[in-house]
mmCIF file of C-alpha atoms in Angstrom:
data_model
loop_
_atom_site.group_PDB
_atom_site.id
_atom_site.type_symbol
_atom_site.label_atom_id
_atom_site.label_comp_id
_atom_site.label_asym_id
_atom_site.label_seq_id
_atom_site.Cartn_x
_atom_site.Cartn_y
_atom_site.Cartn_z
ATOM 1 C CA MET D 17 -119.955 -59.209 -27.659
ATOM 2 C CA LYS D 18 -118.971 -57.904 -31.072
ATOM 3 C CA SER D 19 -120.075 -54.366 -30.236
ATOM 4 C CA ALA D 20 -118.161 -54.583 -26.935
ATOM 5 C CA ALA D 21 -115.001 -55.619 -28.755
ATOM 6 C CA VAL D 22 -115.307 -52.803 -31.246
ATOM 7 C CA THR D 23 -115.840 -50.370 -28.347
ATOM 8 C CA LEU D 24 -112.702 -51.637 -26.641
ATOM 9 C CA PHE D 25 -110.709 -51.442 -29.799
ATOM 10 C CA SER D 26 -111.884 -47.880 -30.492
ATOM 11 C CA ALA D 27 -111.002 -46.875 -26.949
ATOM 12 C CA SER D 28 -107.553 -48.328 -27.292
ATOM 13 C CA LEU D 29 -106.953 -46.361 -30.397
ATOM 14 C CA ILE D 30 -108.092 -43.197 -28.788
ATOM 15 C CA ALA D 31 -105.918 -43.809 -25.721
ATOM 16 C CA SER D 32 -102.965 -44.558 -28.003
ATOM 17 C CA ALA D 33 -103.478 -41.411 -30.030
ATOM 18 C CA ALA D 34 -103.830 -39.422 -26.834
ATOM 19 C CA ALA D 35 -100.519 -40.778 -25.680
ATOM 20 C CA HIS D 36 -98.640 -39.389 -28.635
ATOM 21 C CA GLY D 37 -97.454 -35.773 -28.474
ATOM 22 C CA TRP D 38 -95.535 -32.761 -29.662
ATOM 23 C CA VAL D 39 -93.634 -29.787 -28.153
ATOM 24 C CA GLY D 40 -96.348 -27.556 -26.733
ATOM 25 C CA THR D 41 -94.046 -24.891 -25.241
ATOM 26 C CA LEU D 42 -90.375 -23.860 -25.615
ATOM 27 C CA THR D 43 -89.166 -21.730 -22.749
ATOM 28 C CA VAL D 44 -85.866 -19.761 -22.940
ATOM 29 C CA ASN D 45 -84.732 -17.293 -20.283
ATOM 30 C CA GLY D 46 -88.263 -17.066 -18.913
ATOM 31 C CA LYS D 47 -89.876 -16.364 -22.222
ATOM 32 C CA LYS D 48 -92.396 -18.869 -23.538
ATOM 33 C CA TYR D 49 -92.956 -19.760 -27.157
ATOM 34 C CA ILE D 50 -96.202 -21.722 -27.777
ATOM 35 C CA GLY D 51 -96.213 -24.586 -30.211
ATOM 36 C CA ASN D 52 -99.213 -25.253 -32.412
ATOM 37 C CA LYS D 53 -101.304 -28.358 -31.992
ATOM 38 C CA PRO D 54 -100.949 -30.887 -34.817
ATOM 39 C CA VAL D 55 -104.686 -30.864 -35.489
ATOM 40 C CA GLU D 56 -104.470 -27.121 -36.288
ATOM 41 C CA GLN D 57 -102.701 -27.658 -39.612
ATOM 42 C CA THR D 58 -102.813 -24.143 -41.076
ATOM 43 C CA PRO D 59 -99.774 -22.245 -42.461
ATOM 44 C CA HIS D 60 -97.805 -21.219 -39.417
ATOM 45 C CA GLY D 61 -100.912 -21.175 -37.201
ATOM 46 C CA VAL D 62 -100.295 -19.073 -34.124
ATOM 47 C CA PRO D 63 -96.899 -17.269 -34.554
ATOM 48 C CA SER D 64 -94.382 -19.653 -33.082
ATOM 49 C CA VAL D 65 -90.780 -20.781 -33.247
ATOM 50 C CA VAL D 66 -91.770 -24.448 -33.089
ATOM 51 C CA ARG D 67 -92.391 -26.038 -36.467
ATOM 52 C CA GLN D 68 -95.890 -27.419 -36.747
ATOM 53 C CA ILE D 69 -96.593 -31.079 -37.473
ATOM 54 C CA SER D 70 -99.594 -32.599 -39.255
ATOM 55 C CA ASN D 71 -100.466 -35.218 -36.664
ATOM 56 C CA ASN D 72 -99.101 -36.565 -33.413
ATOM 57 C CA LEU D 73 -98.509 -40.128 -34.531
ATOM 58 C CA PRO D 74 -94.997 -41.535 -33.955
ATOM 59 C CA VAL D 75 -92.463 -42.101 -36.764
ATOM 60 C CA LYS D 76 -91.481 -45.823 -36.894
ATOM 61 C CA ASP D 77 -89.525 -45.890 -40.132
ATOM 62 C CA VAL D 78 -86.001 -44.619 -39.792
ATOM 63 C CA THR D 79 -85.818 -43.959 -43.594
ATOM 64 C CA SER D 80 -88.932 -41.714 -43.583
ATOM 65 C CA PRO D 81 -88.467 -37.908 -44.211
ATOM 66 C CA ALA D 82 -90.805 -37.495 -41.241
ATOM 67 C CA LEU D 83 -87.882 -38.325 -39.054
ATOM 68 C CA ILE D 84 -86.395 -34.848 -39.733
ATOM 69 C CA CYS D 85 -88.821 -32.636 -37.813
ATOM 70 C CA GLY D 86 -92.037 -34.678 -37.516
ATOM 71 C CA ARG D 87 -94.797 -35.545 -39.925
ATOM 72 C CA SER D 88 -95.213 -32.922 -42.654
ATOM 73 C CA ALA D 89 -93.532 -30.269 -40.404
ATOM 74 C CA LEU D 90 -94.007 -26.614 -41.595
ATOM 75 C CA PRO D 91 -91.526 -23.794 -41.133
ATOM 76 C CA ALA D 92 -92.508 -21.569 -38.180
ATOM 77 C CA ALA D 93 -93.053 -17.807 -38.516
ATOM 78 C CA ASP D 94 -90.803 -16.686 -35.639
ATOM 79 C CA VAL D 95 -87.217 -17.284 -34.485
ATOM 80 C CA ALA D 96 -86.207 -17.208 -30.802
ATOM 81 C CA THR D 97 -83.064 -15.415 -29.746
ATOM 82 C CA VAL D 98 -81.055 -17.543 -27.445
ATOM 83 C CA PRO D 99 -77.593 -16.690 -25.815
ATOM 84 C CA ALA D 100 -74.997 -19.321 -25.953
ATOM 85 C CA GLY D 101 -74.972 -21.376 -22.770
ATOM 86 C CA ALA D 102 -78.698 -20.760 -22.097
ATOM 87 C CA THR D 103 -81.050 -23.576 -21.023
ATOM 88 C CA MET D 104 -83.953 -24.463 -23.239
ATOM 89 C CA LEU D 105 -87.037 -26.139 -21.670
ATOM 90 C CA PHE D 106 -89.254 -28.256 -23.900
ATOM 91 C CA ASP D 107 -92.743 -29.091 -22.577
ATOM 92 C CA TRP D 108 -94.176 -32.124 -24.362
ATOM 93 C CA ASN D 109 -97.921 -32.255 -24.609
ATOM 94 C CA THR D 110 -100.429 -34.903 -25.640
ATOM 95 C CA LEU D 111 -104.189 -34.722 -26.367
ATOM 96 C CA SER D 112 -104.826 -36.038 -22.871
ATOM 97 C CA GLY D 113 -102.401 -33.636 -21.114
ATOM 98 C CA VAL D 114 -98.799 -34.405 -20.167
ATOM 99 C CA TRP D 115 -96.449 -36.881 -21.881
ATOM 100 C CA PHE D 116 -97.536 -40.481 -21.372
ATOM 101 C CA HIS D 117 -94.526 -42.757 -22.047
ATOM 102 C CA ASN D 118 -91.635 -43.167 -19.553
ATOM 103 C CA VAL D 119 -89.169 -45.559 -21.247
ATOM 104 C CA GLY D 120 -86.483 -44.157 -23.554
ATOM 105 C CA PRO D 121 -83.949 -41.415 -24.195
ATOM 106 C CA ILE D 122 -84.234 -37.717 -25.191
ATOM 107 C CA ILE D 123 -81.710 -36.616 -27.817
ATOM 108 C CA THR D 124 -81.022 -33.147 -29.142
ATOM 109 C CA TYR D 125 -79.313 -32.049 -32.357
ATOM 110 C CA LEU D 126 -78.523 -28.661 -33.982
ATOM 111 C CA ALA D 127 -78.214 -27.745 -37.642
ATOM 112 C CA SER D 128 -76.842 -24.479 -39.048
ATOM 113 C CA CYS D 129 -79.201 -22.574 -41.305
ATOM 114 C CA GLY D 130 -76.204 -20.756 -42.771
ATOM 115 C CA THR D 131 -76.871 -17.181 -43.856
ATOM 116 C CA GLU D 132 -80.546 -17.968 -44.344
ATOM 117 C CA SER D 133 -83.258 -17.316 -41.846
ATOM 118 C CA CYS D 134 -84.334 -20.530 -40.179
ATOM 119 C CA ALA D 135 -87.979 -19.486 -40.898
ATOM 120 C CA GLU D 136 -87.206 -20.106 -44.622
ATOM 121 C CA PHE D 137 -84.651 -22.979 -44.202
ATOM 122 C CA ASP D 138 -85.355 -26.307 -45.865
ATOM 123 C CA ALA D 139 -84.743 -28.945 -43.195
ATOM 124 C CA THR D 140 -84.192 -31.621 -45.771
ATOM 125 C CA LYS D 141 -80.829 -29.977 -46.478
ATOM 126 C CA ALA D 142 -79.766 -29.779 -42.819
ATOM 127 C CA LYS D 143 -76.577 -31.304 -41.463
ATOM 128 C CA TRP D 144 -77.071 -32.148 -37.881
ATOM 129 C CA PHE D 145 -74.675 -32.479 -34.941
ATOM 130 C CA LYS D 146 -75.555 -33.855 -31.508
ATOM 131 C CA ILE D 147 -75.310 -31.576 -28.494
ATOM 132 C CA ASP D 148 -77.118 -33.648 -25.777
ATOM 133 C CA GLN D 149 -78.360 -37.119 -25.079
ATOM 134 C CA GLN D 150 -80.110 -38.231 -21.946
ATOM 135 C CA GLY D 151 -80.743 -41.868 -21.144
ATOM 136 C CA GLN D 152 -80.948 -43.563 -17.719
ATOM 137 C CA ASP D 153 -79.783 -42.125 -14.440
ATOM 138 C CA GLU D 154 -77.846 -43.968 -11.777
ATOM 139 C CA ASN D 155 -81.117 -45.529 -10.508
ATOM 140 C CA GLY D 156 -82.134 -46.785 -13.944
ATOM 141 C CA ASN D 157 -84.829 -44.161 -14.451
ATOM 142 C CA TRP D 158 -85.223 -42.953 -18.104
ATOM 143 C CA ALA D 159 -85.151 -39.300 -19.058
ATOM 144 C CA GLN D 160 -88.694 -39.676 -20.369
ATOM 145 C CA ALA D 161 -89.904 -40.457 -16.824
ATOM 146 C CA LYS D 162 -89.509 -36.764 -15.982
ATOM 147 C CA LEU D 163 -91.883 -35.828 -18.799
ATOM 148 C CA ASP D 164 -94.423 -38.443 -17.532
ATOM 149 C CA ASN D 165 -94.260 -36.497 -14.226
ATOM 150 C CA GLY D 166 -95.099 -33.225 -16.014
ATOM 151 C CA SER D 167 -91.496 -31.852 -15.977
ATOM 152 C CA PRO D 168 -90.044 -30.293 -19.166
ATOM 153 C CA ALA D 169 -87.000 -31.691 -21.012
ATOM 154 C CA SER D 170 -84.087 -29.471 -20.181
ATOM 155 C CA VAL D 171 -81.240 -28.924 -22.745
ATOM 156 C CA THR D 172 -78.315 -26.513 -22.346
ATOM 157 C CA LEU D 173 -76.786 -24.899 -25.425
ATOM 158 C CA PRO D 174 -72.985 -25.213 -25.613
ATOM 159 C CA ALA D 175 -71.441 -22.103 -24.073
ATOM 160 C CA ASN D 176 -68.739 -21.901 -26.747
ATOM 161 C CA ILE D 177 -70.951 -22.434 -29.735
ATOM 162 C CA ALA D 178 -70.445 -20.045 -32.704
ATOM 163 C CA PRO D 179 -73.302 -17.537 -33.058
ATOM 164 C CA GLY D 180 -75.667 -17.925 -35.901
ATOM 165 C CA SER D 181 -79.032 -19.315 -37.080
ATOM 166 C CA TYR D 182 -79.792 -22.886 -36.014
ATOM 167 C CA LEU D 183 -82.567 -25.457 -36.146
ATOM 168 C CA VAL D 184 -82.964 -27.316 -32.816
ATOM 169 C CA ARG D 185 -84.080 -30.907 -33.254
ATOM 170 C CA THR D 186 -85.115 -32.455 -29.999
ATOM 171 C CA GLU D 187 -86.340 -36.015 -30.054
ATOM 172 C CA ILE D 188 -88.042 -38.567 -27.878
ATOM 173 C CA ILE D 189 -87.510 -42.217 -28.644
ATOM 174 C CA ALA D 190 -90.150 -44.384 -26.869
ATOM 175 C CA LEU D 191 -88.752 -47.922 -26.417
ATOM 176 C CA HIS D 192 -91.621 -49.737 -24.669
ATOM 177 C CA THR D 193 -92.255 -51.881 -27.811
ATOM 178 C CA ALA D 194 -88.733 -51.654 -29.233
ATOM 179 C CA GLN D 195 -88.058 -55.438 -28.781
ATOM 180 C CA SER D 196 -89.598 -56.027 -32.285
ATOM 181 C CA PRO D 197 -88.276 -54.509 -35.530
ATOM 182 C CA GLY D 198 -90.123 -51.258 -36.190
ATOM 183 C CA GLY D 199 -91.345 -51.039 -32.652
ATOM 184 C CA ALA D 200 -89.440 -48.046 -31.462
ATOM 185 C CA GLU D 201 -91.383 -44.807 -31.651
ATOM 186 C CA PHE D 202 -89.685 -41.548 -32.709
ATOM 187 C CA TYR D 203 -91.097 -38.187 -31.847
ATOM 188 C CA PRO D 204 -88.893 -35.388 -33.385
ATOM 189 C CA SER D 205 -89.610 -31.713 -33.101
ATOM 190 C CA CYS D 206 -87.780 -28.750 -34.652
ATOM 191 C CA SER D 207 -87.514 -25.168 -33.311
ATOM 192 C CA GLN D 208 -85.922 -22.084 -34.832
ATOM 193 C CA ILE D 209 -83.385 -20.044 -32.959
ATOM 194 C CA THR D 210 -80.662 -17.455 -33.305
ATOM 195 C CA VAL D 211 -77.725 -17.983 -31.073
ATOM 196 C CA THR D 212 -75.878 -14.950 -29.769
ATOM 197 C CA GLY D 213 -72.387 -14.756 -28.210
ATOM 198 C CA SER D 214 -68.699 -14.698 -29.162
ATOM 199 C CA GLY D 215 -67.864 -18.454 -29.244
ATOM 200 C CA SER D 216 -66.277 -20.249 -32.094
ATOM 201 C CA GLY D 217 -67.285 -23.822 -31.462
ATOM 202 C CA VAL D 218 -68.344 -25.727 -34.525
ATOM 203 C CA PRO D 219 -68.657 -29.451 -35.272
ATOM 204 C CA ALA D 220 -66.176 -31.389 -37.315
ATOM 205 C CA ALA D 221 -67.319 -32.522 -40.685
ATOM 206 C CA SER D 222 -67.227 -36.163 -39.482
ATOM 207 C CA GLU D 223 -69.698 -35.274 -36.727
ATOM 208 C CA LEU D 224 -72.486 -34.128 -39.133
ATOM 209 C CA VAL D 225 -75.296 -36.447 -40.116
ATOM 210 C CA SER D 226 -78.476 -36.245 -42.174
ATOM 211 C CA PHE D 227 -82.037 -37.269 -41.449
ATOM 212 C CA PRO D 228 -83.078 -39.807 -42.615
ATOM 213 C CA GLY D 229 -79.764 -41.658 -42.740
ATOM 214 C CA ALA D 230 -78.304 -41.198 -39.293
ATOM 215 C CA TYR D 231 -80.176 -44.100 -37.725
ATOM 216 C CA ASN D 232 -80.161 -47.834 -38.447
ATOM 217 C CA ALA D 233 -83.295 -49.787 -37.648
ATOM 218 C CA LYS D 234 -81.219 -52.615 -36.156
ATOM 219 C CA ALA D 235 -78.910 -50.440 -34.124
ATOM 220 C CA PRO D 236 -78.603 -51.536 -30.421
ATOM 221 C CA GLY D 237 -80.313 -48.373 -29.211
ATOM 222 C CA ILE D 238 -83.334 -48.827 -31.447
ATOM 223 C CA LEU D 239 -83.936 -52.637 -31.560
ATOM 224 C CA LEU D 240 -83.784 -53.916 -27.961
ATOM 225 C CA ASP D 241 -85.774 -55.159 -25.074
ATOM 226 C CA VAL D 242 -85.530 -52.466 -22.387
ATOM 227 C CA TYR D 243 -87.029 -54.767 -19.876
ATOM 228 C CA ASP D 244 -84.201 -57.218 -20.147
ATOM 229 C CA MET D 245 -81.016 -55.093 -20.726
ATOM 230 C CA LYS D 246 -77.743 -56.861 -20.113
ATOM 231 C CA THR D 247 -75.527 -53.844 -20.991
ATOM 232 C CA PRO D 248 -75.728 -49.996 -20.677
ATOM 233 C CA TYR D 249 -77.941 -48.339 -23.240
ATOM 234 C CA GLN D 250 -76.239 -47.344 -26.489
ATOM 235 C CA PHE D 251 -77.504 -44.102 -28.003
ATOM 236 C CA PRO D 252 -78.214 -44.234 -31.689
ATOM 237 C CA GLY D 253 -76.616 -41.707 -34.083
ATOM 238 C CA PRO D 254 -73.221 -39.966 -33.752
ATOM 239 C CA PRO D 255 -71.569 -39.096 -30.442
ATOM 240 C CA VAL D 256 -72.055 -35.590 -28.943
ATOM 241 C CA ALA D 257 -69.899 -33.130 -30.896
ATOM 242 C CA ALA D 258 -66.450 -32.779 -29.360
ATOM 243 C CA PHE D 259 -66.521 -28.974 -29.045
ATOM 244 C CA VAL D 260 -69.590 -29.286 -26.694
ATOM 245 C CA SER D 261 -67.451 -30.787 -23.947
ATOM 246 C CA GLY D 262 -64.259 -28.949 -24.893
ATOM 247 C CA ALA D 263 -62.626 -32.149 -26.210
ATOM 248 C CA PRO D 264 -60.405 -31.981 -29.315
ATOM 249 C CA PRO D 265 -62.226 -32.643 -32.586
ATOM 250 C CA PRO D 266 -61.974 -36.147 -33.963
ATOM 251 C CA PRO D 267 -59.157 -36.648 -36.442
ATOM 252 C CA ALA D 268 -60.181 -35.965 -40.011
ATOM 253 C CA GLN D 269 -60.418 -39.092 -42.076
ATOM 254 C CA ALA D 270 -57.560 -39.322 -44.562
ATOM 255 C CA PRO D 271 -58.788 -39.536 -48.197
ATOM 256 C CA ALA D 272 -58.331 -42.933 -49.806
ATOM 257 C CA PRO D 273 -55.102 -43.034 -51.866
ATOM 258 C CA ALA D 274 -55.688 -42.532 -55.506
ATOM 259 C CA ARG D 275 -55.391 -45.623 -57.702
ATOM 260 C CA THR D 276 -52.426 -45.252 -59.988
ATOM 261 C CA THR D 277 -51.465 -47.303 -63.040
ATOM 262 C CA PRO D 278 -47.861 -48.585 -62.664
ATOM 263 C CA ALA D 279 -45.500 -47.334 -65.289
ATOM 264 C CA HIS D 280 -44.957 -49.722 -68.155
ATOM 265 C CA THR D 281 -41.626 -51.532 -67.967
ATOM 266 C CA PRO D 282 -40.224 -52.460 -71.313
ATOM 267 C CA THR D 283 -39.724 -56.159 -71.718
ATOM 268 C CA SER D 284 -36.611 -57.356 -73.564
ATOM 269 C CA THR D 285 -37.271 -59.599 -76.549
ATOM 270 C CA GLY D 286 -33.612 -60.829 -76.606
ATOM 271 C CA THR D 287 -32.045 -63.480 -74.570
ATOM 272 C CA ALA D 288 -30.359 -62.456 -71.391
ATOM 273 C CA ALA D 289 -26.554 -62.601 -71.276
ATOM 274 C CA LYS D 290 -25.067 -65.708 -69.863
ATOM 275 C CA PRO D 291 -23.353 -65.531 -66.476
ATOM 276 C CA THR D 292 -19.742 -64.356 -66.584
ATOM 277 C CA GLY D 293 -16.917 -66.710 -65.808
ATOM 278 C CA THR D 294 -14.570 -69.093 -67.545
ATOM 279 C CA LYS D 295 -16.497 -71.565 -69.657
ATOM 280 C CA VAL D 296 -14.977 -75.084 -69.584
ATOM 281 C CA CYS D 297 -15.892 -77.587 -72.339
ATOM 282 C CA LYS D 298 -14.460 -80.735 -73.596
ATOM 283 C CA ASN D 299 -13.078 -81.084 -77.119
ATOM 284 C CA LYS D 300 -13.398 -84.245 -79.227
ATOM 285 C CA ASN D 301 -10.374 -85.833 -77.495
ATOM 286 C CA GLY D 302 -11.936 -85.502 -74.056
ATOM 287 C CA LYS D 303 -9.575 -82.734 -73.022
ATOM 288 C CA LYS D 304 -10.839 -79.746 -71.080
ATOM 289 C CA SER D 305 -10.303 -76.401 -72.627
ATOM 290 C CA GLY D 306 -10.642 -72.916 -71.107
ATOM 291 C CA ASN D 307 -11.262 -69.584 -72.819
ATOM 292 C CA GLY D 308 -7.708 -69.574 -74.151
ATOM 293 C CA ASN D 309 -8.003 -72.701 -76.315
ATOM 294 C CA MET D 310 -11.752 -73.137 -76.925
ATOM 295 C CA GLY D 311 -13.076 -73.858 -80.360
ATOM 296 C CA LYS D 312 -14.953 -71.445 -82.575
ATOM 297 C CA ARG D 313 -18.324 -72.657 -81.418
ATOM 298 C CA GLU D 314 -17.246 -72.153 -77.818
ATOM 299 C CA ARG D 315 -16.167 -68.671 -78.545
ATOM 300 C CA ILE D 316 -19.523 -67.867 -80.128
ATOM 301 C CA TRP D 317 -21.362 -69.079 -76.986
ATOM 302 C CA ALA D 318 -19.094 -67.132 -74.666
ATOM 303 C CA ARG D 319 -19.326 -63.753 -76.448
ATOM 304 C CA ALA D 320 -21.657 -62.612 -73.740
ATOM 305 C CA ASP D 321 -18.756 -62.876 -71.273
ATOM 306 C CA VAL D 322 -16.864 -60.226 -73.098
ATOM 307 C CA PRO D 323 -17.456 -56.739 -71.741
ATOM 308 C CA GLY D 324 -19.395 -54.655 -74.166
ATOM 309 C CA ALA D 325 -20.253 -57.617 -76.375
ATOM 310 C CA GLU D 326 -23.795 -57.930 -77.743
ATOM 311 C CA PRO D 327 -25.874 -60.471 -75.852
ATOM 312 C CA THR D 328 -26.110 -63.652 -77.860
ATOM 313 C CA ALA D 329 -28.654 -66.368 -78.058
ATOM 314 C CA SER D 330 -28.333 -69.541 -76.085
ATOM 315 C CA PRO D 331 -26.109 -72.331 -77.455
ATOM 316 C CA VAL D 332 -29.117 -73.849 -79.134
ATOM 317 C CA ALA D 333 -29.784 -70.646 -80.991
ATOM 318 C CA ALA D 334 -26.110 -69.975 -81.797
ATOM 319 C CA PRO D 335 -25.402 -69.099 -85.424
ATOM 320 C CA ALA D 336 -24.620 -72.195 -87.548
ATOM 321 C CA VAL D 337 -20.933 -72.832 -88.340
ATOM 322 C CA SER D 338 -20.228 -73.640 -92.044
ATOM 323 C CA ARG D 339 -18.956 -77.060 -93.074
ATOM 324 C CA VAL D 340 -15.647 -75.570 -94.300
ATOM 325 C CA ALA D 341 -15.088 -73.902 -90.951
ATOM 326 C CA ARG D 342 -15.844 -77.066 -89.117
ATOM 327 C CA VAL D 343 -13.373 -79.093 -91.240
ATOM 328 C CA ALA D 344 -10.683 -76.437 -90.792
ATOM 329 C CA ASP D 345 -11.313 -76.348 -87.036
ATOM 330 C CA THR D 346 -11.056 -80.171 -86.895
ATOM 331 C CA ARG D 347 -7.788 -80.144 -88.833
ATOM 332 C CA ARG D 348 -6.250 -77.464 -86.602
ATOM 333 C CA SER D 349 -7.217 -79.537 -83.492
ATOM 334 C CA ARG D 350 -5.712 -82.689 -84.865
ATOM 335 C CA ALA D 351 -2.514 -80.800 -85.755
ATOM 336 C CA ARG D 352 -2.234 -79.455 -82.208
ATOM 337 C CA HIS D 353 -2.930 -82.948 -80.862
ATOM 338 C CA GLY D 354 -0.175 -84.457 -83.091
ATOM 339 C CA ARG D 355 2.393 -81.845 -81.915
ATOM 340 C CA ARG D 356 1.609 -82.651 -78.257
ATOM 341 C CA VAL D 357 2.042 -86.411 -78.871
ATOM 342 C CA ALA D 358 5.287 -85.824 -80.696
ATOM 343 C CA ALA D 359 6.522 -83.622 -77.874
ATOM 344 C CA ARG D 360 5.728 -86.236 -75.233
ATOM 345 C CA SER D 361 7.515 -88.967 -77.238
ATOM 346 C CA HIS D 362 10.773 -86.896 -77.230
#
């Protein structure tokens, strides 16, 4: 029994490994470029435009550098010349023959190699933009199902793309076990091309992504049960670059406003002037007096009412009046009061 179980387990491992694959052939305008098998890990191997990987196991960690071009991918020796608008055919092979899985999307990105030959370009520095994504058709069949039937994956270059050197990153995401975290299987592959033509289409800066970094392990298109989907499939990563469909580029994101320190506003250490108007107080005899007949203390308090006068402290903080001044003020008030009484008696 134990030997039988070991035999079955070994057989399942072999079958699983045989189901994993790589790009065996890239065909452009009838010309075929052969890709090297992962088991033939020698520098460049057979001259090819397809970057060679170390093994055919899937990438399951979206933070792994293997997500760029595959496990330990090596630069290829050759570069394919491809006119803008041409169709590229990717044949995916496995150790057992054609591609095995049939559930999941096929997504394709490009990255400019700049002025450098893509045969020497470091893919870890690449900034990728999406040019194609294929999910389910109107009947619910996945793009991978075509590979399972032996057909190649077909991707058309944008007709208006600017000429230059590009890495092509085409990717299969197998979703048959994606209902559990880490269950999605990624199979990326990179090929080196030179695009010819007179186009000027380039992606907006906001459409560029890096690998790893472009995918989230919990994104709806990566963590899902494809056998119980309630909504249309959501592709992971950025949208297809706007220039591919002729749409206007997305608006540039405005930079965040710089943080500024507000200017310092001097704070007065004095007491604010009292409101203007006629101050009415009562003298010792209970009579109301206005500005015309107020006492000395009243005049001190009201100096702030006089245009151009220095602001004064509140009544509590008014300068003290000397005893002599208070006595004189009292005598004058009594004298005025006496004159008024005498006038009334006459």
